[in-house]
Amino acid sequence: METGGLPLELWRMILAYLHLPDLGRCSLVCRAWYELILSLDSTRWRQLCLGCTECRHPNWPNQPDVEPESWREAFKQHYLASKTWTKNALDLESSICFSLFRRKRERRTLSVGPGHEFDSLGSALAMASLYDRIVLFPGVYEEQGEIVLKVPVEIVGQGKLGDVALLASIDQHCSTTRVCNLVFMPAWFSPIMYKTTSGHIQFDNCNFENGHIQVHGPGTCQVKFCTFKNTHVFLHNVPLCMLENCEFVGSENNSVTVEGHPSADKNWAYKYLLGLIKSSPILLPAEDHEFLMSLDLESRDQAWSPRTCDIVIEGSQSPTSPASTSPKPGSKTDSQEAEVGSDGERVAQTPDSSDGGLSPSGEDEDDEQLTYRLSYQVQGPRPVLGGSFLGPPLPGASIQLPSCLVLNSLHQELQKDKEAMALATSVQGCLIRKCLFRDGKGGVFVCSYGRAKMEGNIFRNLTYAVRCIHNSKIVMLRNDIYRCRASGIFLRLEGGGLIAGNNIYHNAEAGVDIRKKSNPLILCNQIHHGLRSGIVVLGNGKGVIRNNQIFSNKEAGIYILYHGNPIVSGNHIFKGRAAGIAVNEDGKGLITENVIRENQWGGVDIRRGGVPVLRSNLICFGYSDGVVVGDEGRGLIEGNTIYANKGCGVWMMSSSLPHVTSNHVSYNGLYGVAVFSQKEGSGEFPGGHGAQENFSEDGDAILWETELEKEDDPLRRPVTIALVESNSINHNGASGLFVQSSEALQVITNVIHANGDRGITIVQSSQLTRVANNSISCNRQSGVKVEAQCKVELRGNGIYDNRGHGIITKGDSTAVVENDIIGNRGSGLQLLPRSDTKVLKNRIHSFRAYGIAVRGRAKALVQENIIFQGKANKTIFQQITNNCECIMQNNKFLVFKKKSDTWRLVNPPARPHLENSGRGSSAAHSGHKVTAMATRISARVEGGYHSNRSIFCTIL
């Protein structure tokens, strides 16, 4: 294409010599010329933008090496902004009628400097008229008295920035003023360099050093491309102010203070500033891929259903034959079938099946012998994650999360939350955009009902970046906050607002600190590599913490204490050097649908009066325990998936009263759920853990005034006894449940399946431990083991297919009542010496050993039980010595009579009777995200167990 017969390249060379007015005229010739002028963006428009003495690089000071999308558009925006101060020119005309006949007055230019018309700024202002231009030539100008601006003028420095220095104190009394290309310093008699109370002031490309600037409402200001060195900008009750592309360096106090609610009285410039803000490019793109985790999706559905097992028994012999009867020639002995462990506990030496269980019907039997069957059901792991259960973690595989757990972009979250969108798009008070705050004490301080919005700024090497107190509101979008010597963002005394899309890292204290009833919305931020916690909520602080990435912090990702009560949902909290979430010192909080993974200490740590609601979270791949409930910890732990942690799934210490319900606890390295006494776990923490924390504003010690909020919380029903209820505890490395405690405990309606040791181990229980209506199946050793001096009640449980004994006890107060103990490799029930046990109304069967075996001088009452015959060379009941303290009454022994006999567990049906048990309302509250995960979640998991102690998960 050619224009006027010349090639385009030649036209571009010619047009590159034109000035701005000439380019404008050429663009009006025709469409071809208009497009030709637009094509000069990277050449002539770039030269004009960078050559303008009134502005700097469009991305200064944060990204001076990054070119804008359009140089022409950047130049246009600055040109329009530079004319804002003259928008009220017509309003100053004294008479509308006579202005029609009045000849237009030309703007004068007044020159100040040696050899020019005026020697000082004050003398030039005395002769200035409306909208005159005052040019200060290179030099240093010091005014000996305060300058009062009574008429609108423009004050411009000639030459490069730094050639003109002005030492003055200016008080603006007129409606508008513009100052450009000057270096401001305070006069000898006042630190205030510039002040306005009602008018509009516009600063372009200026430097301010070692002084103050004050703007009081209804006054407004517009500041662009300015540098503030140890200068404080104070904005009081301003309806609207703009600070864009500015640099704040070396402040001894706050760089910017926004105080007071925006004034209801607005000057003439308000509507023009508002229009300018709305016309400028927005910092919220349609899609935000920076905050999406690069996680693969691999779906793996494993349908689950209860399986019906047939127990095959053989031969014919009296059920009450003595224990000394010799086996038949060629028959298998106990030593050939199983290895006898300590205390007579039997451990089967057969390979694992796919689910860690046992299929008795698959044993080799003599086809020529008569066979009889006992039909019953085994409760496997409850279906979770949308009808599936998590498979074993694959060593060396990358973490894979389902799509329902991938973080939304900021744009998606704002689209869903209309309130957040309204905050993000609101403009009120002070707008600070694309500025750099560095190497000083404070960044922005908002107080006393102030309003401020910060977009695309960088805060670095400060004591703190932003403080918001006294009912003030802030909106922070896409800022970088790092290397602060205290907290990055600090909210106190009912501060609030929106903190979204920010990158907050490498701060000495918390990334975000929320106190004293502050209630912000913290959304889609990256908070990482902090030297302490990511987010701290304390002193009755609240807030909504949603959809953030919080990772690699030295202390807890989120720390809640001193009556803090936030809503924490949908966050990814990972790779922290301490706990993922810590709730301490009477902290509360609703913690739901988070992914908490790969933390060095516990995924969630609750202690010292903490009482959170922990619901529907995925807590996985931690290097310690999944959930730790320490001294005096409470709360509701409901509907969580606690998976593949190297320590225990849930670790409970003494004096804690949690309600642990409807969780899926699987593939953890040690116990599924462990309950330990204080002397074993929480007396003194290693390395000084658990010491009093310091959460002062700037690192100094302070005393907290606890402001208790007396309110009824329906999410936290009172629990007087620690309760483990309706959980699926399966495939853990050690026992499913381990109890060593001196306090009462209830274990109700759980499915404890295919764990690497026993189903339940109770080694200390000086108060009653009640185990009721549980399904305990397919565990590698015994179903239940009770050590000496334990008080235990086992009632209504189904204990099936375990590879050791069904129940083995030497407790001095054990009640075994109305259980189904069927199909276990060892004896159904083994009573060890010095035990005292009541065995009432149970149905007992052992596949290869005795129904009930009494070892030594055990005290027992065996009454009204139904005991099924096992294999032909075994007996239903075994008693090693004549023991008059073992009383048997009204028991029923069943032996086969003919081949067609089939025994079934009816009237009542096979236990446990989960549908009739007193389950809480926990299942109804399970969140849809975690319960909808139908995907394998896998990561590198290093092997190895440690001793029967937790990897402690306390917070520093």
Short mmCIF file of N, CA, C and O in Angstrom, two decimals, residues 615-682:
data_model
loop_
_atom_site.label_atom_id
_atom_site.label_comp_id
_atom_site.label_asym_id
_atom_site.label_seq_id
_atom_site.Cartn_x
_atom_site.Cartn_y
_atom_site.Cartn_z
N ARG A 615 -13.25 -28.46 58.85
CA ARG A 615 -14.24 -29.21 58.08
C ARG A 615 -13.84 -29.31 56.61
O ARG A 615 -13.49 -28.33 55.97
N SER A 616 -13.92 -30.53 56.09
CA SER A 616 -13.82 -30.79 54.65
C SER A 616 -12.51 -30.30 54.05
O SER A 616 -12.48 -29.75 52.94
N ASN A 617 -11.41 -30.48 54.78
CA ASN A 617 -10.09 -30.12 54.27
C ASN A 617 -9.35 -31.36 53.79
O ASN A 617 -9.62 -32.47 54.24
N LEU A 618 -8.43 -31.16 52.89
CA LEU A 618 -7.51 -32.21 52.47
C LEU A 618 -6.18 -31.93 53.14
O LEU A 618 -5.53 -30.91 52.86
N ILE A 619 -5.76 -32.82 54.04
CA ILE A 619 -4.52 -32.64 54.81
C ILE A 619 -3.62 -33.82 54.45
O ILE A 619 -3.86 -34.95 54.88
N CYS A 620 -2.61 -33.58 53.67
CA CYS A 620 -1.89 -34.72 53.07
C CYS A 620 -0.40 -34.44 52.95
O CYS A 620 0.06 -33.30 52.95
N PHE A 621 0.36 -35.51 52.86
CA PHE A 621 1.78 -35.52 52.54
C PHE A 621 2.62 -34.68 53.49
O PHE A 621 3.66 -34.16 53.12
N GLY A 622 2.14 -34.51 54.72
CA GLY A 622 2.93 -33.78 55.71
C GLY A 622 4.10 -34.61 56.19
O GLY A 622 4.06 -35.85 56.18
N TYR A 623 5.13 -33.94 56.63
CA TYR A 623 6.30 -34.64 57.14
C TYR A 623 6.16 -35.00 58.61
O TYR A 623 7.07 -35.56 59.21
N SER A 624 5.03 -34.66 59.20
CA SER A 624 4.72 -35.03 60.57
C SER A 624 3.28 -35.54 60.60
O SER A 624 2.86 -36.26 59.72
N ASP A 625 2.51 -35.15 61.61
CA ASP A 625 1.14 -35.62 61.76
C ASP A 625 0.18 -34.76 60.93
O ASP A 625 0.48 -33.62 60.58
N GLY A 626 -0.99 -35.34 60.65
CA GLY A 626 -2.00 -34.60 59.90
C GLY A 626 -2.65 -33.52 60.75
O GLY A 626 -2.59 -32.34 60.43
N VAL A 627 -3.28 -33.91 61.87
CA VAL A 627 -3.93 -32.98 62.80
C VAL A 627 -3.40 -33.27 64.19
O VAL A 627 -3.40 -34.43 64.62
N VAL A 628 -2.98 -32.25 64.89
CA VAL A 628 -2.51 -32.38 66.28
C VAL A 628 -3.44 -31.58 67.17
O VAL A 628 -3.68 -30.40 66.93
N VAL A 629 -4.00 -32.25 68.19
CA VAL A 629 -4.80 -31.57 69.19
C VAL A 629 -4.03 -31.67 70.50
O VAL A 629 -3.99 -32.72 71.13
N GLY A 630 -3.40 -30.57 70.89
CA GLY A 630 -2.53 -30.57 72.04
C GLY A 630 -3.26 -30.24 73.33
O GLY A 630 -4.49 -30.34 73.43
N ASP A 631 -2.51 -29.85 74.35
CA ASP A 631 -3.07 -29.56 75.67
C ASP A 631 -4.23 -28.58 75.56
O ASP A 631 -4.10 -27.50 74.99
N GLU A 632 -5.37 -28.98 76.13
CA GLU A 632 -6.56 -28.15 76.21
C GLU A 632 -7.09 -27.73 74.85
O GLU A 632 -7.82 -26.76 74.73
N GLY A 633 -6.71 -28.45 73.84
CA GLY A 633 -7.27 -28.20 72.52
C GLY A 633 -8.68 -28.76 72.41
O GLY A 633 -9.01 -29.80 72.99
N ARG A 634 -9.51 -28.08 71.66
CA ARG A 634 -10.89 -28.51 71.47
C ARG A 634 -11.24 -28.35 70.00
O ARG A 634 -10.37 -28.22 69.15
N GLY A 635 -12.52 -28.34 69.73
CA GLY A 635 -12.95 -28.05 68.37
C GLY A 635 -13.58 -29.24 67.69
O GLY A 635 -13.56 -30.38 68.17
N LEU A 636 -14.16 -28.96 66.54
CA LEU A 636 -14.83 -29.96 65.72
C LEU A 636 -13.95 -30.26 64.52
O LEU A 636 -13.62 -29.36 63.73
N ILE A 637 -13.55 -31.52 64.38
CA ILE A 637 -12.72 -31.96 63.25
C ILE A 637 -13.60 -32.90 62.43
O ILE A 637 -13.79 -34.06 62.80
N GLU A 638 -14.12 -32.42 61.33
CA GLU A 638 -15.22 -33.10 60.66
C GLU A 638 -15.02 -33.16 59.15
O GLU A 638 -14.69 -32.17 58.51
N GLY A 639 -15.22 -34.34 58.61
CA GLY A 639 -15.30 -34.49 57.16
C GLY A 639 -14.01 -34.22 56.42
O GLY A 639 -14.04 -33.89 55.23
N ASN A 640 -12.87 -34.34 57.08
CA ASN A 640 -11.59 -34.07 56.43
C ASN A 640 -11.00 -35.34 55.83
O ASN A 640 -11.26 -36.45 56.31
N THR A 641 -10.20 -35.19 54.82
CA THR A 641 -9.40 -36.28 54.28
C THR A 641 -7.97 -36.08 54.75
O THR A 641 -7.32 -35.10 54.38
N ILE A 642 -7.50 -36.99 55.60
CA ILE A 642 -6.18 -36.89 56.22
C ILE A 642 -5.35 -38.05 55.68
O ILE A 642 -5.56 -39.20 56.06
N TYR A 643 -4.43 -37.76 54.80
CA TYR A 643 -3.91 -38.77 53.90
C TYR A 643 -2.39 -38.67 53.75
O TYR A 643 -1.83 -37.59 53.57
N ALA A 644 -1.74 -39.80 53.86
CA ALA A 644 -0.32 -39.95 53.49
C ALA A 644 0.60 -38.99 54.23
O ALA A 644 1.56 -38.48 53.65
N ASN A 645 0.33 -38.72 55.50
CA ASN A 645 1.26 -37.96 56.33
C ASN A 645 2.27 -38.94 56.95
O ASN A 645 1.92 -40.08 57.26
N LYS A 646 3.49 -38.49 57.17
CA LYS A 646 4.52 -39.41 57.66
C LYS A 646 4.31 -39.79 59.12
O LYS A 646 4.75 -40.86 59.54
N GLY A 647 3.67 -38.95 59.89
CA GLY A 647 3.37 -39.29 61.27
C GLY A 647 1.99 -39.90 61.39
O GLY A 647 1.60 -40.75 60.60
N CYS A 648 1.26 -39.48 62.40
CA CYS A 648 -0.10 -39.98 62.62
C CYS A 648 -1.10 -39.15 61.80
O CYS A 648 -0.84 -38.01 61.42
N GLY A 649 -2.26 -39.76 61.58
CA GLY A 649 -3.32 -38.99 60.96
C GLY A 649 -3.83 -37.92 61.90
O GLY A 649 -3.86 -36.73 61.56
N VAL A 650 -4.26 -38.33 63.10
CA VAL A 650 -4.71 -37.40 64.14
C VAL A 650 -3.99 -37.75 65.43
O VAL A 650 -3.99 -38.91 65.85
N TRP A 651 -3.37 -36.76 66.03
CA TRP A 651 -2.63 -36.94 67.29
C TRP A 651 -3.31 -36.10 68.36
O TRP A 651 -3.41 -34.89 68.24
N MET A 652 -3.80 -36.75 69.42
CA MET A 652 -4.52 -36.07 70.49
C MET A 652 -3.76 -36.22 71.79
O MET A 652 -3.41 -37.33 72.18
N MET A 653 -3.51 -35.10 72.47
CA MET A 653 -2.82 -35.12 73.74
C MET A 653 -3.83 -35.00 74.88
O MET A 653 -5.01 -34.77 74.67
N SER A 654 -3.33 -35.12 76.09
CA SER A 654 -4.22 -35.10 77.24
C SER A 654 -4.82 -33.72 77.43
O SER A 654 -4.32 -32.72 76.93
N SER A 655 -5.91 -33.69 78.18
CA SER A 655 -6.66 -32.46 78.46
C SER A 655 -7.26 -31.85 77.22
O SER A 655 -7.70 -30.70 77.24
N SER A 656 -7.24 -32.56 76.11
CA SER A 656 -7.88 -32.05 74.90
C SER A 656 -9.23 -32.73 74.75
O SER A 656 -9.40 -33.90 75.07
N LEU A 657 -10.21 -31.98 74.24
CA LEU A 657 -11.56 -32.50 74.09
C LEU A 657 -12.07 -32.21 72.68
O LEU A 657 -13.04 -31.47 72.50
N PRO A 658 -11.45 -32.79 71.67
CA PRO A 658 -11.95 -32.57 70.32
C PRO A 658 -13.11 -33.51 70.00
O PRO A 658 -13.31 -34.53 70.66
N HIS A 659 -13.85 -33.15 68.98
CA HIS A 659 -14.87 -34.02 68.40
C HIS A 659 -14.37 -34.37 67.00
O HIS A 659 -14.42 -33.54 66.09
N VAL A 660 -13.87 -35.58 66.86
CA VAL A 660 -13.27 -36.03 65.60
C VAL A 660 -14.29 -36.91 64.89
O VAL A 660 -14.54 -38.04 65.32
N THR A 661 -14.87 -36.44 63.83
CA THR A 661 -16.00 -37.15 63.24
C THR A 661 -15.98 -37.08 61.72
O THR A 661 -15.59 -36.08 61.12
N SER A 662 -16.37 -38.19 61.11
CA SER A 662 -16.61 -38.28 59.66
C SER A 662 -15.38 -37.95 58.84
O SER A 662 -15.50 -37.43 57.73
N ASN A 663 -14.20 -38.24 59.36
CA ASN A 663 -12.97 -38.00 58.60
C ASN A 663 -12.53 -39.28 57.90
O ASN A 663 -12.85 -40.38 58.33
N HIS A 664 -11.79 -39.11 56.84
CA HIS A 664 -11.17 -40.23 56.13
C HIS A 664 -9.68 -40.17 56.42
O HIS A 664 -8.97 -39.29 55.92
N VAL A 665 -9.18 -41.10 57.25
CA VAL A 665 -7.80 -41.08 57.73
C VAL A 665 -7.10 -42.30 57.15
O VAL A 665 -7.36 -43.44 57.58
N SER A 666 -6.23 -42.11 56.19
CA SER A 666 -5.70 -43.27 55.48
C SER A 666 -4.26 -43.04 55.04
O SER A 666 -3.82 -41.91 54.81
N TYR A 667 -3.52 -44.15 54.95
CA TYR A 667 -2.16 -44.19 54.41
C TYR A 667 -1.20 -43.26 55.11
O TYR A 667 -0.26 -42.74 54.52
N ASN A 668 -1.43 -43.03 56.40
CA ASN A 668 -0.47 -42.27 57.19
C ASN A 668 0.61 -43.21 57.72
O ASN A 668 0.38 -44.40 57.92
N GLY A 669 1.81 -42.67 57.96
CA GLY A 669 2.95 -43.52 58.28
C GLY A 669 2.84 -44.22 59.60
O GLY A 669 3.31 -45.36 59.73
N LEU A 670 2.25 -43.60 60.61
CA LEU A 670 2.11 -44.21 61.92
C LEU A 670 0.64 -44.49 62.19
O LEU A 670 -0.06 -45.03 61.36
N TYR A 671 0.16 -44.15 63.37
CA TYR A 671 -1.21 -44.45 63.76
C TYR A 671 -2.20 -43.61 62.94
O TYR A 671 -1.91 -42.48 62.56
N GLY A 672 -3.38 -44.18 62.74
CA GLY A 672 -4.43 -43.38 62.16
C GLY A 672 -4.87 -42.30 63.12
O GLY A 672 -4.84 -41.11 62.80
N VAL A 673 -5.27 -42.68 64.33
CA VAL A 673 -5.60 -41.75 65.40
C VAL A 673 -4.84 -42.20 66.64
O VAL A 673 -4.92 -43.37 67.02
N ALA A 674 -4.12 -41.27 67.28
CA ALA A 674 -3.36 -41.59 68.48
C ALA A 674 -3.77 -40.66 69.61
O ALA A 674 -3.88 -39.45 69.41
N VAL A 675 -4.00 -41.24 70.80
CA VAL A 675 -4.37 -40.47 71.99
C VAL A 675 -3.32 -40.76 73.05
O VAL A 675 -3.22 -41.89 73.53
N PHE A 676 -2.54 -39.74 73.41
CA PHE A 676 -1.44 -39.92 74.35
C PHE A 676 -1.64 -39.05 75.58
O PHE A 676 -2.21 -37.97 75.50
N SER A 677 -1.11 -39.53 76.71
CA SER A 677 -1.20 -38.76 77.95
C SER A 677 -0.18 -37.65 77.93
O SER A 677 0.76 -37.64 77.14
N GLN A 678 -0.32 -36.71 78.88
CA GLN A 678 0.54 -35.54 78.91
C GLN A 678 1.99 -35.92 79.14
O GLN A 678 2.89 -35.36 78.53
N LYS A 679 2.22 -36.89 79.98
CA LYS A 679 3.61 -37.23 80.28
C LYS A 679 4.32 -37.83 79.08
O LYS A 679 5.53 -37.81 78.98
N GLU A 680 3.53 -38.34 78.13
CA GLU A 680 4.14 -38.91 76.95
C GLU A 680 4.35 -37.88 75.85
O GLU A 680 5.19 -38.03 75.01
N GLY A 681 3.49 -36.84 75.83
CA GLY A 681 3.54 -36.01 74.64
C GLY A 681 3.75 -34.55 74.84
O GLY A 681 4.42 -33.93 74.04
N SER A 682 3.18 -33.95 75.87
CA SER A 682 3.08 -32.50 75.81
C SER A 682 3.60 -31.79 77.05
O SER A 682 3.22 -30.68 77.33
#
